[in-house]
PDB file of C-alpha atoms and ligand atoms in Angstrom:
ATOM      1  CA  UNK A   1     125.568 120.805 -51.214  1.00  0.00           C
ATOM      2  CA  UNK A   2     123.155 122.574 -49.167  1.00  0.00           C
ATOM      3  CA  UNK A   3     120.576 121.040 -50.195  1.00  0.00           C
ATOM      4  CA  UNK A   4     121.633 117.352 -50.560  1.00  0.00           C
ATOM      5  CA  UNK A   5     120.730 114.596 -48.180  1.00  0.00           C
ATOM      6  CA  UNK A   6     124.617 112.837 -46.932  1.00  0.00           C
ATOM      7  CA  UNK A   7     124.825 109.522 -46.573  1.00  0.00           C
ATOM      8  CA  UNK A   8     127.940 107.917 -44.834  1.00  0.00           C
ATOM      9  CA  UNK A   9     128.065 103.828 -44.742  1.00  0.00           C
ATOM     10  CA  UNK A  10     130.532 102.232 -43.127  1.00  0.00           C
ATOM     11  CA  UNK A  11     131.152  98.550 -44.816  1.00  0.00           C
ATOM     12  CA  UNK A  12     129.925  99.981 -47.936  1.00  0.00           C
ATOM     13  CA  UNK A  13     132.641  97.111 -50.311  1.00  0.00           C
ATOM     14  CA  UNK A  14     130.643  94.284 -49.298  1.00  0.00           C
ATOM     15  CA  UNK A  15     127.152  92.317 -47.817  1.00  0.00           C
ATOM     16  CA  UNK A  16     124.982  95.005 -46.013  1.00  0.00           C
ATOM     17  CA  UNK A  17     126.683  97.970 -46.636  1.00  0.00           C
ATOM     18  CA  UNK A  18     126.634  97.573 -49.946  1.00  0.00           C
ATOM     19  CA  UNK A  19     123.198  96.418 -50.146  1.00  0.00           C
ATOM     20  CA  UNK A  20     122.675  99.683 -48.568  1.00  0.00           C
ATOM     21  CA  UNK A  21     124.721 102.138 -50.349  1.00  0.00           C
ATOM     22  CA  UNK A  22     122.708 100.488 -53.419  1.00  0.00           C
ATOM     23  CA  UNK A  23     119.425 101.250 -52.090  1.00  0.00           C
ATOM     24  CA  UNK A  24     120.562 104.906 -51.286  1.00  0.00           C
ATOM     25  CA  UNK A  25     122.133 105.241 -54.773  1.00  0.00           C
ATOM     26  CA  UNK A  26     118.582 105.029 -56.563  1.00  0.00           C
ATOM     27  CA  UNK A  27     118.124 108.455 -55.193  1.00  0.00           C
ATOM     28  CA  UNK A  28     118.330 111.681 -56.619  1.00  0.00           C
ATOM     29  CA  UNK A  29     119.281 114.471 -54.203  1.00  0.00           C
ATOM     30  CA  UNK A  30     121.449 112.183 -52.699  1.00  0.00           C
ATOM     31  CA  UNK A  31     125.206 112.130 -51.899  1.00  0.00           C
ATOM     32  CA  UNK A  32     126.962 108.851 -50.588  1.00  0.00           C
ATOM     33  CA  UNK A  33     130.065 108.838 -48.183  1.00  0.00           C
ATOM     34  CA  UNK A  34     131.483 105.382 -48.765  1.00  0.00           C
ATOM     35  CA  UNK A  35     133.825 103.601 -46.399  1.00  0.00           C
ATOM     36  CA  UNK A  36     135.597 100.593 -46.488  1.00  0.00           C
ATOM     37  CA  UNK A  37     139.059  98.931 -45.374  1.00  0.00           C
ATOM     38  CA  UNK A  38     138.711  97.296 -48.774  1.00  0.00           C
ATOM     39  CA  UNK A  39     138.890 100.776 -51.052  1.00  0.00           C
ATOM     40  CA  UNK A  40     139.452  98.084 -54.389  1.00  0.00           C
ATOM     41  CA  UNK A  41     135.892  96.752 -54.134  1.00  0.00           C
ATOM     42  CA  UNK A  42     134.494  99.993 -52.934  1.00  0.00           C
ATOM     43  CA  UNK A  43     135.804 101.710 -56.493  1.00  0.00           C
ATOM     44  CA  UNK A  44     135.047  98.213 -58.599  1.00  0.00           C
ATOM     45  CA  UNK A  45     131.371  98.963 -57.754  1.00  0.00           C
ATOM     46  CA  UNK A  46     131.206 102.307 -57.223  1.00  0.00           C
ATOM     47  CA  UNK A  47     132.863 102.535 -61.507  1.00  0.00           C
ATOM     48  CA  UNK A  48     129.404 100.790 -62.324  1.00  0.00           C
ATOM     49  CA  UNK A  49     127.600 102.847 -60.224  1.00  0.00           C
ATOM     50  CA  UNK A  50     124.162 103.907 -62.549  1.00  0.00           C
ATOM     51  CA  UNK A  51     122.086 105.654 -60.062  1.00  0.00           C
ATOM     52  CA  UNK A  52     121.162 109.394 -59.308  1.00  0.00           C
ATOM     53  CA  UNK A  53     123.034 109.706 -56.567  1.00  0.00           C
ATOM     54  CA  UNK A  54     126.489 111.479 -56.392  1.00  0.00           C
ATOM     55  CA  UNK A  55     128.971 109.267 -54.585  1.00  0.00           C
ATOM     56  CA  UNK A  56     132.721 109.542 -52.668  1.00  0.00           C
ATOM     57  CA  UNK A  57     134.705 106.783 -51.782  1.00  0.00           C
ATOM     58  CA  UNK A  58     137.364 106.664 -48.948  1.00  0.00           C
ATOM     59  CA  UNK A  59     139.728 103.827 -47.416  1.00  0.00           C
ATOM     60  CA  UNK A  60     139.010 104.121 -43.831  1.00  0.00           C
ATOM     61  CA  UNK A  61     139.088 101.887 -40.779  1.00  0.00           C
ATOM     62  CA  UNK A  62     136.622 102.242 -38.300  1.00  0.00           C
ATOM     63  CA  UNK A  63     138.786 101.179 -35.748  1.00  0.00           C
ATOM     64  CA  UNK A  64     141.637 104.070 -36.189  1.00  0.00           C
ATOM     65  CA  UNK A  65     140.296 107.185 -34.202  1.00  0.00           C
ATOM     66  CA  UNK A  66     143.249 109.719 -35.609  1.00  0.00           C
ATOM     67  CA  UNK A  67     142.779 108.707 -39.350  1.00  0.00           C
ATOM     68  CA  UNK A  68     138.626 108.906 -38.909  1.00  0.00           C
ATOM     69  CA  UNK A  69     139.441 112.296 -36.756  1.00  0.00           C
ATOM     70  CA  UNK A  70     140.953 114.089 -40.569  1.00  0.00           C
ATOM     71  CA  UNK A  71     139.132 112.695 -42.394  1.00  0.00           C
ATOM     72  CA  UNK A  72     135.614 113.948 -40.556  1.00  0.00           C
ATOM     73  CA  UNK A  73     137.073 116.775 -40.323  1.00  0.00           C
ATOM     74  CA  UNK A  74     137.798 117.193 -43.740  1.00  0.00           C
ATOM     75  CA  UNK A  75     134.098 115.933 -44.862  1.00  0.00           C
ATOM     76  CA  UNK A  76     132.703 118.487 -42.331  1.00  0.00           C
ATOM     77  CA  UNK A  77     134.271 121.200 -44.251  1.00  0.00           C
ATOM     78  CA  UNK A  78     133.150 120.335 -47.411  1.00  0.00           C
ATOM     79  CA  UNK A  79     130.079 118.952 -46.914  1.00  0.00           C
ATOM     80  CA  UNK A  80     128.887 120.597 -43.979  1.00  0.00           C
ATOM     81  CA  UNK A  81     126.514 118.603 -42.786  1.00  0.00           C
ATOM     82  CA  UNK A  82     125.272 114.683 -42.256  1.00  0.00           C
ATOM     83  CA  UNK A  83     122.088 113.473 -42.483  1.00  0.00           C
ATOM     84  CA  UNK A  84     122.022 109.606 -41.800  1.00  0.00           C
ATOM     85  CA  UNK A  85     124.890 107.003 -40.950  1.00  0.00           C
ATOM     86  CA  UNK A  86     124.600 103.978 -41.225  1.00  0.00           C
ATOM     87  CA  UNK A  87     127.474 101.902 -39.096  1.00  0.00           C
ATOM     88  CA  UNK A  88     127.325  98.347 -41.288  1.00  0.00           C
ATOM     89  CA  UNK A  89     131.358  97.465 -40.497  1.00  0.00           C
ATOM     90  CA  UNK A  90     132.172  94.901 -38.857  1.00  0.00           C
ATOM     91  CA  UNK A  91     134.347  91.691 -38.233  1.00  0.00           C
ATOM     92  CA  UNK A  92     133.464  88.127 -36.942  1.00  0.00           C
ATOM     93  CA  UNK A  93     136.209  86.179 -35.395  1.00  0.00           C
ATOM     94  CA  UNK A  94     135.903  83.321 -33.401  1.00  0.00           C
ATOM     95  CA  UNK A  95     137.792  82.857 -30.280  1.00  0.00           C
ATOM     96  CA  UNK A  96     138.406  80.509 -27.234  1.00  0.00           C
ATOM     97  CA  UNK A  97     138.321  83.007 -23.592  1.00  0.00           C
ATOM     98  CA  UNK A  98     141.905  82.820 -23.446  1.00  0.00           C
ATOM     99  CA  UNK A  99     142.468  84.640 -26.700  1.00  0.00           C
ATOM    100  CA  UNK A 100     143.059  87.765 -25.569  1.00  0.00           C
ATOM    101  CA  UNK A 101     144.303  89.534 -29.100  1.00  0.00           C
ATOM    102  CA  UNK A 102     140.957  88.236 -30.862  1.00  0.00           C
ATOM    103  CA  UNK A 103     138.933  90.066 -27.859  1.00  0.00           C
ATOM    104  CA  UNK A 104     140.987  93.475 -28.503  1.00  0.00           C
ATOM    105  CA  UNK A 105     140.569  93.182 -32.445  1.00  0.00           C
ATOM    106  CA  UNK A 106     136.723  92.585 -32.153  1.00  0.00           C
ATOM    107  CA  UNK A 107     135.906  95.184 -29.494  1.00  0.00           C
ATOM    108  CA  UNK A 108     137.996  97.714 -31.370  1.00  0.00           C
ATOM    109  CA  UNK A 109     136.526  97.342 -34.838  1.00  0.00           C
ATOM    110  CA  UNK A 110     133.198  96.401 -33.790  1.00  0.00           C
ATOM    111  CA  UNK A 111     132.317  98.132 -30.542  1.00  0.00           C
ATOM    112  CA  UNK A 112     135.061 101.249 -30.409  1.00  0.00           C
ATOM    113  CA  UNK A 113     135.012 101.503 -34.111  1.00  0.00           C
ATOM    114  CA  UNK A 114     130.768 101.628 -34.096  1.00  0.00           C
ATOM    115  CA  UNK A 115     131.194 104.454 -31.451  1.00  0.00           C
ATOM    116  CA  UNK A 116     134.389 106.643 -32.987  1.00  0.00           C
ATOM    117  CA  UNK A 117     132.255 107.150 -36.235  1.00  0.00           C
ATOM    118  CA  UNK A 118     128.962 107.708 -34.357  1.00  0.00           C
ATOM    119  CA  UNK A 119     130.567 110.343 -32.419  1.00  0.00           C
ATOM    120  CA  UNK A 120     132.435 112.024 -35.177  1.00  0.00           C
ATOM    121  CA  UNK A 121     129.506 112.472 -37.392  1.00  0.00           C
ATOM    122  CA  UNK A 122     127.293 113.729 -34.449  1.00  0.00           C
ATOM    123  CA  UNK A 123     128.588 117.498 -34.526  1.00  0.00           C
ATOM    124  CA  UNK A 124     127.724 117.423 -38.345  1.00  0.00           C
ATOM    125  CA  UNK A 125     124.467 116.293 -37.974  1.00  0.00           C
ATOM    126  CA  UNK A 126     121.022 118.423 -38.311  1.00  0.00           C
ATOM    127  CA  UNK A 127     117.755 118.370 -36.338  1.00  0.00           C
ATOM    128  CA  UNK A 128     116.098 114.964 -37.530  1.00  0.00           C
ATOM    129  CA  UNK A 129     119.376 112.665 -38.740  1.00  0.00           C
ATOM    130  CA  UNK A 130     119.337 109.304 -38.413  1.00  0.00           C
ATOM    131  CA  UNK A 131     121.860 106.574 -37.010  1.00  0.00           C
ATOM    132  CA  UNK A 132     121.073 103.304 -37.647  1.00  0.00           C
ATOM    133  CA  UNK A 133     123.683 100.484 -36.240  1.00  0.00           C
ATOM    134  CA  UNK A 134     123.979  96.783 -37.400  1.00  0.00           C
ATOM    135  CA  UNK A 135     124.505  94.859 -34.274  1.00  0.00           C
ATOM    136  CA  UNK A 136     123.110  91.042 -34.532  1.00  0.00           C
ATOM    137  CA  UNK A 137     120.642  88.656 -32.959  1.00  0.00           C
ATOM    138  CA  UNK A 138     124.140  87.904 -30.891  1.00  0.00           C
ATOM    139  CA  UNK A 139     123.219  91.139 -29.229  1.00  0.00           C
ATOM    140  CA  UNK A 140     120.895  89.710 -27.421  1.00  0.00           C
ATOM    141  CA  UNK A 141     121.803  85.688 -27.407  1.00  0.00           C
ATOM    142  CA  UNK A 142     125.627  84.374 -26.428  1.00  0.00           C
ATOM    143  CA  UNK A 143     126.872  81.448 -28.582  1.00  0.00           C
ATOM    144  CA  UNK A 144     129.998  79.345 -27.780  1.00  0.00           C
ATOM    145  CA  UNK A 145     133.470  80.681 -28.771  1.00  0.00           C
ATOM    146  CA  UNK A 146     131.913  84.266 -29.849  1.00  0.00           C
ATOM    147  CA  UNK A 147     132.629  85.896 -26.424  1.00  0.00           C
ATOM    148  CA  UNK A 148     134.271  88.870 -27.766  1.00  0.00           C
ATOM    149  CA  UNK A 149     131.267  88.957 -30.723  1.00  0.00           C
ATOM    150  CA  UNK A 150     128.742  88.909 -28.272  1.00  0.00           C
ATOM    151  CA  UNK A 151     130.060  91.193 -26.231  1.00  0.00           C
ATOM    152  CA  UNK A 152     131.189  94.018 -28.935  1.00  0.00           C
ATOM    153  CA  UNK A 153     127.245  93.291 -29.886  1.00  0.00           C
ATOM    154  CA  UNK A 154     125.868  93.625 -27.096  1.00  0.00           C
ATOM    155  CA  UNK A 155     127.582  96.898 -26.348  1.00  0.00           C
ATOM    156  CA  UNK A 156     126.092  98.459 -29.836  1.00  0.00           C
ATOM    157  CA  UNK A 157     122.574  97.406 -28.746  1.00  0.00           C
ATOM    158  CA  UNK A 158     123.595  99.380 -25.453  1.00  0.00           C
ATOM    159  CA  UNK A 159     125.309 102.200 -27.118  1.00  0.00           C
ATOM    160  CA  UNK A 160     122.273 102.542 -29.582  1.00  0.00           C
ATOM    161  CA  UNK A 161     120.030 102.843 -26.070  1.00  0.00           C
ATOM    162  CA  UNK A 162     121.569 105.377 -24.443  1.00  0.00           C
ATOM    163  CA  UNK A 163     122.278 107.369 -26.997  1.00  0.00           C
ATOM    164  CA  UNK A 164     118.827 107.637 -28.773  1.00  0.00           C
ATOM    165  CA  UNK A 165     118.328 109.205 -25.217  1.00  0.00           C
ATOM    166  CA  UNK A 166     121.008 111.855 -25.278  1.00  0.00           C
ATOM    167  CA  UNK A 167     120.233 112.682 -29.106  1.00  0.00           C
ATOM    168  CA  UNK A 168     116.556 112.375 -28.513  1.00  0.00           C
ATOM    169  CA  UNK A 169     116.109 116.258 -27.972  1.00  0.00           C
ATOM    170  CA  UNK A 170     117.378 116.606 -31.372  1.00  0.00           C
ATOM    171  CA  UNK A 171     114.671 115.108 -33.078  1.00  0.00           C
ATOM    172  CA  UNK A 172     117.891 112.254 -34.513  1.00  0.00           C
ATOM    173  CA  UNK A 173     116.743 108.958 -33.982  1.00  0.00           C
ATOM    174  CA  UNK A 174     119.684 106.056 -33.241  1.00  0.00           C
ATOM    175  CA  UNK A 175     118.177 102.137 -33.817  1.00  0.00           C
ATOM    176  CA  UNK A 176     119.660  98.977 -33.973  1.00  0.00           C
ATOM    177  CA  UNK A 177     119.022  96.228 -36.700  1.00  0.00           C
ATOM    178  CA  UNK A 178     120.016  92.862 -35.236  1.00  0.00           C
ATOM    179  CA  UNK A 179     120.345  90.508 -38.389  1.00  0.00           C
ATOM    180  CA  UNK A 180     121.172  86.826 -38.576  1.00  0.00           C
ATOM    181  CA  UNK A 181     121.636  84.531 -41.458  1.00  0.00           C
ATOM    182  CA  UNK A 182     122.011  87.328 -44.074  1.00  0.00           C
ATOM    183  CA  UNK A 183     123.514  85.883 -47.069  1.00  0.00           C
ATOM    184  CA  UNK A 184     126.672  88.349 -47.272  1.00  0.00           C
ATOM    185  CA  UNK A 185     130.598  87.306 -47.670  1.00  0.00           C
ATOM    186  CA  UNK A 186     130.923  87.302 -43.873  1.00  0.00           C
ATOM    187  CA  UNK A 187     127.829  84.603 -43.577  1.00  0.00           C
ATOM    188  CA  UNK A 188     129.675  82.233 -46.594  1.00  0.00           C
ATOM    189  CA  UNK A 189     133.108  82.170 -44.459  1.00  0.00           C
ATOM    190  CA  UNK A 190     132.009  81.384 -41.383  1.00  0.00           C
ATOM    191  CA  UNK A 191     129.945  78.171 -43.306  1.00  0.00           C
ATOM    192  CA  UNK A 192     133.247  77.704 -45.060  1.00  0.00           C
ATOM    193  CA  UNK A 193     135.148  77.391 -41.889  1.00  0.00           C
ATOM    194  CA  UNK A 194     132.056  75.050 -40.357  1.00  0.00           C
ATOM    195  CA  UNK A 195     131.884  73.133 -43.739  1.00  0.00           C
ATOM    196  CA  UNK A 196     136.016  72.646 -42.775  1.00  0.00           C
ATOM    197  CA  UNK A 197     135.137  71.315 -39.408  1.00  0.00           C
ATOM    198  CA  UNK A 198     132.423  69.158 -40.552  1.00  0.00           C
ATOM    199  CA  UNK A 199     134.488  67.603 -43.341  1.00  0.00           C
ATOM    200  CA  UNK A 200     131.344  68.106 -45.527  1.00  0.00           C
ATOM    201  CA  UNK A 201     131.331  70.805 -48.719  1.00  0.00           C
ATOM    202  CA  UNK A 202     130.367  73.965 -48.515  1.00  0.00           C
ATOM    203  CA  UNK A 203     126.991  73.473 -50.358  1.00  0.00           C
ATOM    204  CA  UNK A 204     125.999  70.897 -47.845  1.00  0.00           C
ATOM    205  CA  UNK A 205     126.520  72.806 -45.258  1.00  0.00           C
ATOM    206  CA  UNK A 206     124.339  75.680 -46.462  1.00  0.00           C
ATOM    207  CA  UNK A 207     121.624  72.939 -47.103  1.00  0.00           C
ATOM    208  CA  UNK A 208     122.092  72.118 -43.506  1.00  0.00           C
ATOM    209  CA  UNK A 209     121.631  75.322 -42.159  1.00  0.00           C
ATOM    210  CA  UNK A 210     118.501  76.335 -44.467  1.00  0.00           C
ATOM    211  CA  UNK A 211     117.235  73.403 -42.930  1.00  0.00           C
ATOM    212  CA  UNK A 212     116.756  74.370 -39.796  1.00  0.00           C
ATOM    213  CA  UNK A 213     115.786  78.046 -40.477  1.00  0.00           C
ATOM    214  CA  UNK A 214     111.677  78.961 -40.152  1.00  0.00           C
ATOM    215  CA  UNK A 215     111.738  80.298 -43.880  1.00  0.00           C
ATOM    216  CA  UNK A 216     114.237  77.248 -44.914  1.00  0.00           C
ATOM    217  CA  UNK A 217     116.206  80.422 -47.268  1.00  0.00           C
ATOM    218  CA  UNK A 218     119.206  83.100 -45.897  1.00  0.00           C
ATOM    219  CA  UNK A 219     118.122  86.555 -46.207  1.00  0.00           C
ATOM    220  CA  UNK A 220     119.525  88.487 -48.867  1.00  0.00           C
ATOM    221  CA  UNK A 221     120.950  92.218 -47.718  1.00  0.00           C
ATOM    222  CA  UNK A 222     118.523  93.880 -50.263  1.00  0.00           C
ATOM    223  CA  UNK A 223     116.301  93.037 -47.423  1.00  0.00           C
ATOM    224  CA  UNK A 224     118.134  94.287 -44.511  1.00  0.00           C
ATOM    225  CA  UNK A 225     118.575  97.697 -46.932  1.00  0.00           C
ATOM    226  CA  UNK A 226     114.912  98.034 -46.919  1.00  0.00           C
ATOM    227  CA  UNK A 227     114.535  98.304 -43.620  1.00  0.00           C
ATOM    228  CA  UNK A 228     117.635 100.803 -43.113  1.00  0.00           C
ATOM    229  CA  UNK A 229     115.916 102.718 -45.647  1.00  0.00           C
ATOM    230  CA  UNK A 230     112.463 102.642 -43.439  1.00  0.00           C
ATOM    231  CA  UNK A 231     114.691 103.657 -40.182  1.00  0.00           C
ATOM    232  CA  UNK A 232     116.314 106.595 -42.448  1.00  0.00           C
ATOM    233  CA  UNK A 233     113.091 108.291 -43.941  1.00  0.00           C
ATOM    234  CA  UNK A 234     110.871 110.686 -42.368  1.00  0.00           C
ATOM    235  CA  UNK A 235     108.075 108.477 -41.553  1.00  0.00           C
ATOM    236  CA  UNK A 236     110.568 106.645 -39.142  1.00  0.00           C
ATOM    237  CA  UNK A 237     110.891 109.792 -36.698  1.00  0.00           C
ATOM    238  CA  UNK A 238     108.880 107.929 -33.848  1.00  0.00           C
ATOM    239  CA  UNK A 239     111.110 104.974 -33.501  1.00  0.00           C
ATOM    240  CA  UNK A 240     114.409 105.192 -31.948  1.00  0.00           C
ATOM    241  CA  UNK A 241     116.242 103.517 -29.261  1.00  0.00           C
ATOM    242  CA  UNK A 242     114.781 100.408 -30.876  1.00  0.00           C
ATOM    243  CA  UNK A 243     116.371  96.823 -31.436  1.00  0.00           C
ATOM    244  CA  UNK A 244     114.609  95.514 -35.282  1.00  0.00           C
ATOM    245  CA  UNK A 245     115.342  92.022 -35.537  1.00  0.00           C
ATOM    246  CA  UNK A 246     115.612  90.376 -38.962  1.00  0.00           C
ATOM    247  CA  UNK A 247     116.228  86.887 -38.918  1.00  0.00           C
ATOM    248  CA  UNK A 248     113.643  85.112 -40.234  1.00  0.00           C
ATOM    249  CA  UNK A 249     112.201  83.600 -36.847  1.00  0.00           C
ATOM    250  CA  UNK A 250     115.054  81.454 -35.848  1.00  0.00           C
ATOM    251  CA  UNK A 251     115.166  83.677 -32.817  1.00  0.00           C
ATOM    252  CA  UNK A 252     111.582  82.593 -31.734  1.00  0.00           C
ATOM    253  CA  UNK A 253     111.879  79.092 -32.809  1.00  0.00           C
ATOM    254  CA  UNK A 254     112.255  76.043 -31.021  1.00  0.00           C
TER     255      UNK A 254
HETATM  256  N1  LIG B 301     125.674  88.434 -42.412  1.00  0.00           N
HETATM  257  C1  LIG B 301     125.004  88.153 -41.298  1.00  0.00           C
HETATM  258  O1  LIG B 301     124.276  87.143 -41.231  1.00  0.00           O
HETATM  259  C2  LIG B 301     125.118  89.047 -40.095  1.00  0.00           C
HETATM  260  C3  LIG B 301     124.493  88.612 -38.920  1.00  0.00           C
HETATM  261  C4  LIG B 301     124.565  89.404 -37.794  1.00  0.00           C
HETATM  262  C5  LIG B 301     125.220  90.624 -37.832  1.00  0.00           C
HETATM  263  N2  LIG B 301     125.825  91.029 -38.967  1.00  0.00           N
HETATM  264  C6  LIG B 301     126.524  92.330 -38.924  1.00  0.00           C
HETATM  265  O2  LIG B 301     126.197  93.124 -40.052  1.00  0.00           O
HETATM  266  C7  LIG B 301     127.315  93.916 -40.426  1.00  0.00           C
HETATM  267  C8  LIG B 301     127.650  93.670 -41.892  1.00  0.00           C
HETATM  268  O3  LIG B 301     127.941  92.277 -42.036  1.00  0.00           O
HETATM  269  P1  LIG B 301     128.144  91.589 -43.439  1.00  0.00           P
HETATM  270  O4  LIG B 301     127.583  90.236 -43.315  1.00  0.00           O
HETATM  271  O5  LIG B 301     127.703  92.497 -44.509  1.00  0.00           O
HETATM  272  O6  LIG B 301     129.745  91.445 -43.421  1.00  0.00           O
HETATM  273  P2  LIG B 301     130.782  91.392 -44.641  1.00  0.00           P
HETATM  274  O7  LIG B 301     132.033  90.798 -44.083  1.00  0.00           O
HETATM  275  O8  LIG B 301     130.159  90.727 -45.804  1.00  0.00           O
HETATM  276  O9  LIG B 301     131.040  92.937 -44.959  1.00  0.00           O
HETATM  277  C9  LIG B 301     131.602  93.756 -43.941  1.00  0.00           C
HETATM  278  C10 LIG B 301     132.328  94.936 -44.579  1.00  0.00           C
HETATM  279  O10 LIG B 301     132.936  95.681 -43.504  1.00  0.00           O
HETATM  280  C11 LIG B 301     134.266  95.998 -43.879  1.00  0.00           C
HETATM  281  N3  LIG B 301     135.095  96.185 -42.683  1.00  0.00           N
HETATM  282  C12 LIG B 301     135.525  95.215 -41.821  1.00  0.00           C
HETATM  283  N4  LIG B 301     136.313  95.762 -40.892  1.00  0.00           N
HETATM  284  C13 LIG B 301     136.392  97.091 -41.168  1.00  0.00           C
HETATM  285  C14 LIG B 301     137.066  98.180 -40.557  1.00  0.00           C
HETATM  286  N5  LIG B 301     137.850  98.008 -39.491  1.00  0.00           N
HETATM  287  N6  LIG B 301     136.913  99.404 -41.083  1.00  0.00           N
HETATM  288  C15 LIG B 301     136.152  99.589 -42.187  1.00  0.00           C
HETATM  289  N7  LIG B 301     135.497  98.611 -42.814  1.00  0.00           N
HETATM  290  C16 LIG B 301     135.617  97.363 -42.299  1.00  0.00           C
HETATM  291  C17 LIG B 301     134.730  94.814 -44.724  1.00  0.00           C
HETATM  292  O11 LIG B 301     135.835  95.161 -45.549  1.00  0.00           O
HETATM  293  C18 LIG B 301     133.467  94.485 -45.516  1.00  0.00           C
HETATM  294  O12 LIG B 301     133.412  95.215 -46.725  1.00  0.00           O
HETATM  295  C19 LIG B 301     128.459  93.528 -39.471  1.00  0.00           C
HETATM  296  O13 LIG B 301     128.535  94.486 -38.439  1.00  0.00           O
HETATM  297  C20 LIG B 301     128.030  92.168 -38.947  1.00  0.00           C
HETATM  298  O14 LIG B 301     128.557  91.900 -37.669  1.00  0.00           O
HETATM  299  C21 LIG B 301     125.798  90.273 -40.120  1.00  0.00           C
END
């Protein structure tokens, strides 16, 4: 597989990851390193899969050092080298202060989870890889009862920093995307659970929140791929240590 140009997504089953991993799979040349907690949806996609690219699919979670320890080591031997990650796994819980097993979950998947992958693949990658990290516009913003969120975000906006700096002599370039109101499974529960709240049906409450957004639509994760897939190519080599937003202005607004 000399060759080849790796790919390993984290998050591939579902929303961005997958959106990703179906960008990537257009390409010949190209071998995918799937992971997911949810291996059933991984494989139910992955069966249909048309594209050029070769693909492997493994159970993994992000947040379980030993397991991702054998099983990088075990992709390092085979494959030998990686040329782009892309860190799309994640979880979104909301807590009260005082909920101290939420904060431990979220950090763990979100934050340690982001950085045990990252730090696994490094050794495997070549002069010019690419890391790209989904963090969120909470990486930069706090929002009531997303303490833990915030924080596990803003420590991937930090992580992505700092490391662009230690990998920079390496010619690998680390960003972070910072999405909001991407139409994925994660965006529909969390209206679900508001819709709940509200007393109002789920449909209503996506009305409501298009609404208020700048380009009055979500954003669909074919877009958010796009933009991985800028960060990953060559052209991208000058930009690292960046923080891309994509949410559709409601950042800037008012
Ligand atoms: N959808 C949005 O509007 C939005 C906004 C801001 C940030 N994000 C971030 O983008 C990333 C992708 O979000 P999404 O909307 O596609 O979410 P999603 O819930 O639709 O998909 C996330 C995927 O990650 C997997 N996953 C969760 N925990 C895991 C673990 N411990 N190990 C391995 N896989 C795990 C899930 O099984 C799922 O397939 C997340 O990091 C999220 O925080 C999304």
């Amino acid at each position: 597989m000399t060759d080849t140009r790796t790919i390993v997504i984290t998050g591939a089953a579902k929303g961005i990851g997958r959106a990703v991993a179906e960008n990537f799979a257009a390409d010949a040349g190209t071998h995918l390193v799937l992971l997911d907690l949810d291996l059933r949806e991984l494989q139910r996609w992955t069966a249909e899969h048309q594209g050029a690219a070769t693909l492997e699919t493994h159970v993994a979670d992000i947040a379980d050092l030993a397991a991702l320890r054998g099983l990088f080591d075990e992709l390092g031997k085979r494959l030998g080298y990686i040329h782009v990650l892309v860190n799309s796994a994640g979880i979104c819980n909301e807590n009260e202060p005082e909920d101290l097993d939420n904060w431990q979950r979220v950090i763990s998947v979100n934050l340690n989870g982001t950085f045990y992958v990252t730090s696994l693949c490094l050794p495997l990658m070549p002069k010019h890889a690419r890391i790209v990290n989904m963090a969120s516009i909470l990486g930069r913003a706090g929002k009531v009862r997303n303490t833990a969120y915030c924080a596990s975000k803003h420590g991937i906006v930090g992580m992505t920093k700092a490391l662009a700096l230690d990998v920079a002599p390496r010619q690998i370039t680390v960003n972070a995307i910072l999405p909001a109101w991407i139409d994925t499974p994660m965006l529909r529960q969390e209206l679900a659970v508001q819709a709940g709240i509200a007393g109002i049906s789920e449909e209503q409450i996506q009305r409501n929140a298009k609404k208020k957004l700048p380009l009055r639509r979500f954003i669909q994760s074919e877009e958010v791929a796009a933009l991985v897939r800028y960060l990953a190519s060559a052209e991208a080599g000058g930009v690292t240590a960046q923080s891309l937003v994509i949410d559709g202005g409601v950042g800037l607004g008012m």
